Every structure is written in C-alpha cells, then in structure tokens.
Short mmCIF file of C-alpha atoms in Angstrom, two decimals:
data_model
loop_
_atom_site.label_atom_id
_atom_site.label_comp_id
_atom_site.label_asym_id
_atom_site.label_seq_id
_atom_site.Cartn_x
_atom_site.Cartn_y
_atom_site.Cartn_z
CA UNK U 156 -29.77 13.61 17.57
CA UNK U 157 -31.84 15.49 15.02
CA UNK U 158 -33.78 18.68 15.53
CA UNK U 159 -37.16 18.79 13.80
CA UNK U 160 -39.70 21.60 13.96
CA UNK U 161 -42.82 20.86 16.04
CA UNK U 162 -45.56 18.88 14.24
CA UNK U 163 -43.25 17.97 11.32
CA UNK U 164 -41.80 14.69 12.59
CA UNK U 165 -44.09 12.60 10.36
CA UNK U 166 -43.32 14.37 7.09
CA UNK U 167 -41.74 12.05 4.53
CA UNK U 168 -38.56 14.12 4.35
CA UNK U 169 -38.04 13.63 8.10
CA UNK U 170 -38.52 9.84 8.17
CA UNK U 171 -35.80 7.21 7.83
CA UNK U 172 -36.64 3.96 6.10
CA UNK U 173 -35.80 0.77 7.90
CA UNK U 174 -35.88 -2.78 6.66
CA UNK U 175 -36.65 -5.53 9.12
CA UNK U 176 -36.47 -9.27 8.63
CA UNK U 177 -34.86 -9.14 5.20
CA UNK U 178 -33.79 -12.77 5.46
CA UNK U 179 -30.16 -12.06 6.27
CA UNK U 180 -28.34 -12.85 9.44
CA UNK U 181 -25.34 -14.64 10.80
CA UNK U 182 -25.02 -16.85 13.85
CA UNK U 183 -21.63 -16.85 15.58
CA UNK U 184 -20.13 -19.48 17.87
CA UNK U 185 -16.79 -18.79 19.55
CA UNK U 186 -14.67 -20.02 22.42
CA UNK U 187 -12.93 -17.14 24.16
CA UNK U 188 -10.98 -16.57 27.33
CA UNK U 189 -8.13 -14.52 28.71
CA UNK U 190 -5.82 -16.92 26.85
CA UNK U 191 -7.32 -16.06 23.45
CA UNK U 192 -10.02 -16.95 20.94
CA UNK U 193 -10.46 -20.35 19.31
CA UNK U 194 -12.82 -21.93 16.80
CA UNK U 195 -14.62 -18.78 15.67
CA UNK U 196 -17.44 -20.12 13.50
CA UNK U 197 -20.01 -18.30 11.35
CA UNK U 198 -23.29 -19.88 10.25
CA UNK U 199 -25.79 -18.44 7.77
CA UNK U 200 -28.44 -21.14 8.16
CA UNK U 201 -31.19 -21.02 10.73
CA UNK U 202 -30.03 -22.85 13.80
CA UNK U 203 -31.93 -25.73 15.31
CA UNK U 204 -31.06 -27.95 18.28
CA UNK U 205 -29.35 -30.55 16.08
CA UNK U 206 -27.12 -27.97 14.43
CA UNK U 207 -26.17 -26.54 17.83
CA UNK U 208 -25.49 -30.06 19.12
CA UNK U 209 -23.10 -30.64 16.21
CA UNK U 210 -21.37 -27.32 16.92
CA UNK U 211 -20.83 -28.41 20.53
CA UNK U 212 -19.49 -31.82 19.50
CA UNK U 213 -17.12 -30.38 16.91
CA UNK U 214 -15.89 -27.24 18.69
CA UNK U 215 -16.38 -27.02 22.46
CA UNK U 216 -13.85 -29.58 23.67
CA UNK U 217 -11.31 -28.97 20.89
CA UNK U 218 -11.36 -25.24 21.70
CA UNK U 219 -10.76 -25.99 25.38
CA UNK U 220 -7.83 -28.24 24.46
CA UNK U 221 -6.31 -25.60 22.16
CA UNK U 222 -6.50 -23.10 25.03
CA UNK U 223 -4.84 -25.66 27.36
CA UNK U 224 -7.86 -25.89 29.67
CA UNK U 225 -8.35 -29.62 29.42
CA UNK U 226 -11.57 -30.24 31.31
CA UNK U 227 -11.16 -27.36 33.77
CA UNK U 228 -13.35 -24.71 32.17
CA UNK U 229 -16.80 -23.21 32.65
CA UNK U 230 -19.10 -23.33 29.65
CA UNK U 231 -21.17 -20.11 29.48
CA UNK U 232 -24.30 -19.80 27.39
CA UNK U 233 -27.62 -18.01 27.51
CA UNK U 234 -31.03 -19.65 27.82
CA UNK U 235 -31.76 -19.60 24.11
CA UNK U 236 -34.13 -22.55 23.40
CA UNK U 237 -31.59 -24.33 21.20
CA UNK U 238 -29.03 -24.17 24.03
CA UNK U 239 -31.48 -25.57 26.56
CA UNK U 240 -32.80 -28.36 24.36
CA UNK U 241 -32.70 -31.83 25.85
CA UNK U 242 -30.09 -33.14 23.39
CA UNK U 243 -27.69 -30.25 24.12
CA UNK U 244 -28.21 -30.41 27.87
CA UNK U 245 -27.52 -34.14 27.78
CA UNK U 246 -24.27 -33.56 25.87
CA UNK U 247 -23.17 -30.86 28.33
CA UNK U 248 -24.04 -33.07 31.30
CA UNK U 249 -21.53 -35.70 30.13
CA UNK U 250 -18.80 -33.46 28.68
CA UNK U 251 -18.76 -30.19 30.63
CA UNK U 252 -18.10 -30.10 34.36
CA UNK U 253 -19.30 -26.53 34.96
CA UNK U 254 -21.98 -24.56 33.15
CA UNK U 255 -23.07 -20.96 33.60
CA UNK U 256 -26.30 -19.54 32.19
CA UNK U 257 -27.17 -15.90 31.72
#
C-alpha cells in the first residue's frame, strides 16, 4: 500500500509503468496428484486445438501409468476453448473414463 497526498495520484512520479501483451508467455501442462507430479511440460507457442490434442495423446495416459493409476483417474480441466474442442472431447471420450470441468 502506498500513501499519496490528495489530488496527486496522477502525477508522473506517482505512476507505475506496466507493460501488457509484450508477446511473452508460457503454457504449462502437468499431471499431478497426491502421488506426485509427472510430465511437466512448458510450451512457448500459442496453443491451438491440434497442439492440445497432441499434448493429450503424448502425456495424459503415460502420466497416469507412471503414477500407477492405470485407467482409474479423473481428468480435470477448465472450459478453455482448446480443451472443449471437438477433437479433444472425442479423444477424452475414448480414453478417459471420468472428466471434471471447472
């Protein structure tokens, strides 16, 4: 918290510069549970539904196997448009028994 005298909040000396949308950013995919963390992946590219589909194919089931879940796990994801795309929903329908959305 910063104390500024009345009517001086817009003076240049009292403003903090911010930079938005500078082109940087990292997407993270991870499988985690009480048993641990597996297949922590970082991506710098913009994600599309095909990239997310490839992430699912390459990481979701292998992470579950490494954590000794087999096919008894709940896949949790939000309703981000790439997650709810038809190609990803179709993959989940055939490979994941339980899904949870938030």
